[in-house]
XYZ file of C-alpha atoms in Angstrom:
281
model
C 82.702 122.885 71.061
C 81.251 125.083 68.317
C 77.647 126.308 68.489
C 75.639 127.128 65.390
C 73.257 130.068 65.606
C 70.920 132.119 63.451
C 73.177 134.863 62.099
C 74.752 136.997 60.946
C 76.485 138.743 63.839
C 74.212 141.036 65.813
C 71.102 138.847 66.050
C 69.190 138.246 69.245
C 70.125 134.588 68.757
C 73.794 135.509 69.100
C 72.899 137.321 72.325
C 71.213 134.117 73.515
C 74.330 132.124 72.614
C 76.445 134.456 74.730
C 74.186 133.752 77.694
C 74.700 130.015 77.216
C 78.448 130.039 76.533
C 79.893 133.527 77.178
C 83.290 132.732 75.673
C 82.494 129.724 73.491
C 82.918 129.742 69.702
C 79.829 130.428 67.629
C 79.254 129.950 63.906
C 76.492 131.982 62.233
C 74.129 130.486 59.666
C 71.609 132.335 57.469
C 68.541 130.312 58.540
C 67.327 128.076 61.363
C 67.277 124.968 59.099
C 70.856 125.663 58.012
C 72.000 125.932 61.649
C 70.295 122.657 62.573
C 71.603 120.913 59.446
C 75.134 121.758 60.632
C 74.363 119.892 63.857
C 72.953 116.906 61.969
C 76.098 116.733 59.827
C 78.339 116.957 62.878
C 79.883 120.273 61.845
C 78.666 121.888 65.086
C 78.005 120.253 68.437
C 74.763 122.138 69.061
C 72.657 125.023 67.773
C 70.895 127.926 69.451
C 67.583 128.778 67.764
C 64.530 130.910 68.663
C 61.454 128.989 69.804
C 58.826 131.490 70.948
C 58.245 135.134 71.711
C 56.131 136.528 74.529
C 54.259 138.825 72.107
C 53.910 136.919 68.833
C 54.135 133.287 69.935
C 56.053 130.435 68.354
C 58.627 130.681 65.565
C 57.141 128.494 62.801
C 60.405 127.465 61.132
C 61.778 126.146 64.428
C 58.567 124.232 65.126
C 58.811 122.600 61.703
C 62.384 121.547 62.409
C 61.528 120.030 65.792
C 58.827 117.974 64.077
C 61.148 116.508 61.471
C 64.532 116.405 63.164
C 65.799 113.731 65.530
C 67.365 116.390 67.710
C 66.860 117.152 71.394
C 66.579 120.290 73.496
C 69.355 120.415 76.071
C 68.878 123.923 77.492
C 66.770 127.048 77.233
C 67.587 130.740 77.536
C 65.425 133.868 77.582
C 66.537 137.184 76.097
C 64.803 140.562 76.545
C 63.990 142.004 73.127
C 64.420 145.712 72.334
C 64.156 146.937 68.746
C 65.736 149.929 67.008
C 65.190 151.458 63.579
C 68.476 152.032 61.773
C 69.694 153.291 58.386
C 72.797 154.554 56.634
C 74.290 157.888 57.675
C 72.422 160.785 56.141
C 69.045 159.043 56.165
C 66.430 160.721 58.320
C 63.119 159.314 59.465
C 61.056 161.278 56.949
C 62.981 159.794 54.000
C 62.486 156.109 54.955
C 60.401 154.289 52.333
C 61.216 150.637 53.085
C 61.761 148.778 56.356
C 63.130 145.226 56.436
C 63.511 142.757 59.294
C 62.594 139.279 60.482
C 58.790 138.782 60.261
C 58.474 138.490 64.053
C 60.283 141.797 64.513
C 58.134 143.534 61.908
C 55.006 142.216 63.627
C 56.166 143.429 67.032
C 56.944 146.897 65.640
C 53.917 147.163 63.349
C 52.085 149.693 65.530
C 55.067 152.051 65.723
C 55.774 151.740 62.004
C 52.141 152.440 61.105
C 52.151 155.563 63.264
C 55.529 157.002 62.306
C 56.105 155.576 58.800
C 52.605 155.005 57.371
C 53.804 155.139 53.777
C 56.788 152.836 54.120
C 56.577 149.283 52.813
C 57.893 146.386 54.855
C 60.014 143.503 53.599
C 60.846 140.272 55.456
C 64.440 139.146 56.009
C 65.962 135.936 57.359
C 66.987 137.712 60.572
C 67.078 141.172 62.101
C 70.843 141.372 61.678
C 70.637 140.204 58.061
C 68.323 143.156 57.402
C 70.786 145.550 59.044
C 73.708 144.117 57.078
C 71.814 144.485 53.805
C 70.949 148.114 54.538
C 74.624 148.745 55.265
C 75.656 147.099 51.975
C 77.159 148.753 48.952
C 73.887 149.336 47.097
C 70.915 149.468 49.467
C 67.504 150.550 48.223
C 66.846 154.287 48.456
C 65.226 155.104 51.769
C 66.017 151.661 53.177
C 65.989 151.054 56.919
C 66.089 147.997 59.145
C 64.576 146.945 62.456
C 67.182 145.129 64.534
C 68.836 144.888 67.932
C 70.568 148.154 68.921
C 73.906 146.294 68.798
C 73.511 145.790 65.041
C 73.808 149.531 64.362
C 77.332 149.557 65.824
C 78.299 146.301 64.127
C 77.268 147.461 60.658
C 78.009 151.175 60.925
C 74.420 152.395 60.775
C 72.754 155.386 62.377
C 69.954 154.769 64.867
C 66.771 156.650 63.946
C 64.607 155.428 66.844
C 64.829 152.986 69.739
C 62.314 151.081 71.823
C 59.894 150.743 68.926
C 58.487 147.347 69.904
C 54.790 146.943 70.637
C 55.344 146.022 74.269
C 58.037 146.846 76.773
C 59.448 143.784 78.476
C 59.067 141.476 75.471
C 61.110 138.289 75.799
C 62.141 135.612 73.313
C 62.803 132.057 74.455
C 65.666 130.279 72.700
C 66.601 126.623 72.953
C 69.885 124.769 72.590
C 69.403 121.787 70.280
C 71.836 118.864 70.025
C 71.827 115.224 68.831
C 72.141 113.998 72.432
C 69.869 111.232 73.695
C 70.799 111.806 77.310
C 69.019 114.684 79.069
C 70.776 117.350 81.102
C 71.424 116.508 84.756
C 68.359 116.714 86.947
C 67.791 119.744 89.173
C 64.826 120.705 91.322
C 63.523 123.112 88.671
C 63.422 121.357 85.308
C 61.279 121.350 82.211
C 60.490 118.419 79.924
C 59.418 118.961 76.318
C 57.368 116.403 74.404
C 55.722 116.070 71.016
C 52.514 114.037 71.132
C 50.345 112.736 68.313
C 47.054 111.842 70.038
C 45.628 109.815 67.159
C 41.970 109.689 66.205
C 38.965 109.662 68.478
C 37.072 112.101 70.705
C 38.637 113.259 73.943
C 42.116 111.985 73.125
C 43.876 115.201 74.091
C 41.923 115.390 77.348
C 42.946 111.815 78.163
C 46.601 112.728 77.591
C 46.436 115.851 79.735
C 44.688 113.870 82.478
C 47.798 111.669 82.785
C 49.715 114.774 83.860
C 47.061 116.369 86.072
C 46.390 113.098 87.925
C 50.064 113.078 88.926
C 50.156 116.784 89.885
C 52.409 117.627 86.934
C 52.048 121.216 85.733
C 51.620 121.658 81.961
C 53.378 124.947 81.242
C 52.887 125.022 77.461
C 50.520 123.352 75.024
C 50.719 124.193 71.338
C 49.003 122.486 68.416
C 50.846 122.035 65.130
C 49.437 120.593 61.878
C 50.603 117.116 60.928
C 50.279 117.977 57.245
C 48.292 114.799 56.613
C 44.860 116.418 56.374
C 42.906 119.425 57.564
C 42.143 119.203 61.277
C 44.940 116.715 62.032
C 47.321 118.000 64.720
C 50.227 116.979 66.908
C 50.884 118.786 70.160
C 54.009 120.288 71.672
C 53.774 119.992 75.434
C 56.090 121.415 78.100
C 55.680 120.091 81.629
C 57.425 120.972 84.862
C 59.788 118.223 85.981
C 62.536 115.980 84.638
C 62.073 112.772 82.663
C 63.920 110.963 85.477
C 61.296 112.071 88.004
C 58.986 109.065 88.579
C 55.700 110.971 87.969
C 56.906 112.324 84.609
C 58.258 108.933 83.550
C 55.005 107.231 84.582
C 52.936 109.782 82.655
C 54.976 109.112 79.504
C 54.388 105.372 79.859
C 50.679 105.923 80.428
C 50.392 108.101 77.304
C 52.052 105.360 75.256
C 49.532 102.933 76.768
C 46.732 105.094 75.380
C 48.041 104.435 71.884
C 49.270 108.001 71.401
C 52.583 108.659 69.731
C 54.838 110.527 72.134
C 58.355 111.700 71.375
C 60.703 112.951 74.069
C 62.295 116.261 73.040
C 64.409 116.903 76.120
C 64.651 117.639 79.842
C 66.631 120.663 80.969
C 66.780 123.319 83.727
C 64.211 126.077 83.503
C 65.756 129.431 82.659
C 66.132 132.061 85.344
C 65.638 129.709 88.267
C 68.238 128.810 90.882
C 69.702 125.395 90.113
C 69.858 122.982 92.980
C 71.284 119.537 93.515
C 69.120 116.517 92.586
C 66.916 115.172 95.369
């Protein structure tokens, strides 16, 4: 069973993959859409992609893919995020003029970069590891450096100029495993269900939807609006709730939301990360 992931080697996504399948085969792809396309084509059984970060929020490209793709979340994994600044041997901090990385990484390190490299320009890359690999290439830009996971420096033969440069200690990124499976993971006592809901037009529609959960004592752990693209002010909502789709209250809430005339799409039920798994009740 081959897993696609956002590559190249040395990304935080690869670290997430290793937490899901420590010894399983992984195949890197340059972008999130490319990794998910490999799953759609049947080249890979599933993909591991970043969903949200505790500092900078959701990853837009993944949100866009969950909107358009008939894929389902089968698991989640959280990875602590620590950033390092790295460059080719012989480059010192004072000579760095350009820093590249994934936009989320650049945002999380913006304060440190502004303080220590105020004159350096920043450039986005498809991933942190892709930035490191480019800096290590045969003809990098003069004064080029990358922000990436500390592991990437060893993988690509770079020198580490600084570590722990993120805005906040203890930052965590949540990754999800996405597969074309219609059947949810086996129920435990500590599950999460992800939904995408289009409330339709009319005042109070979102409140009516949320009331179907609160009236059944279902905890809503995440609520995120995302534009439909139809017109300004038109949104769909990504909702995470505690519980499994096979739990009667969650199943009843889904039926009730459909009865309100709202479009609801089931995105998956899976064990919550970091909690002790127990046998179904």
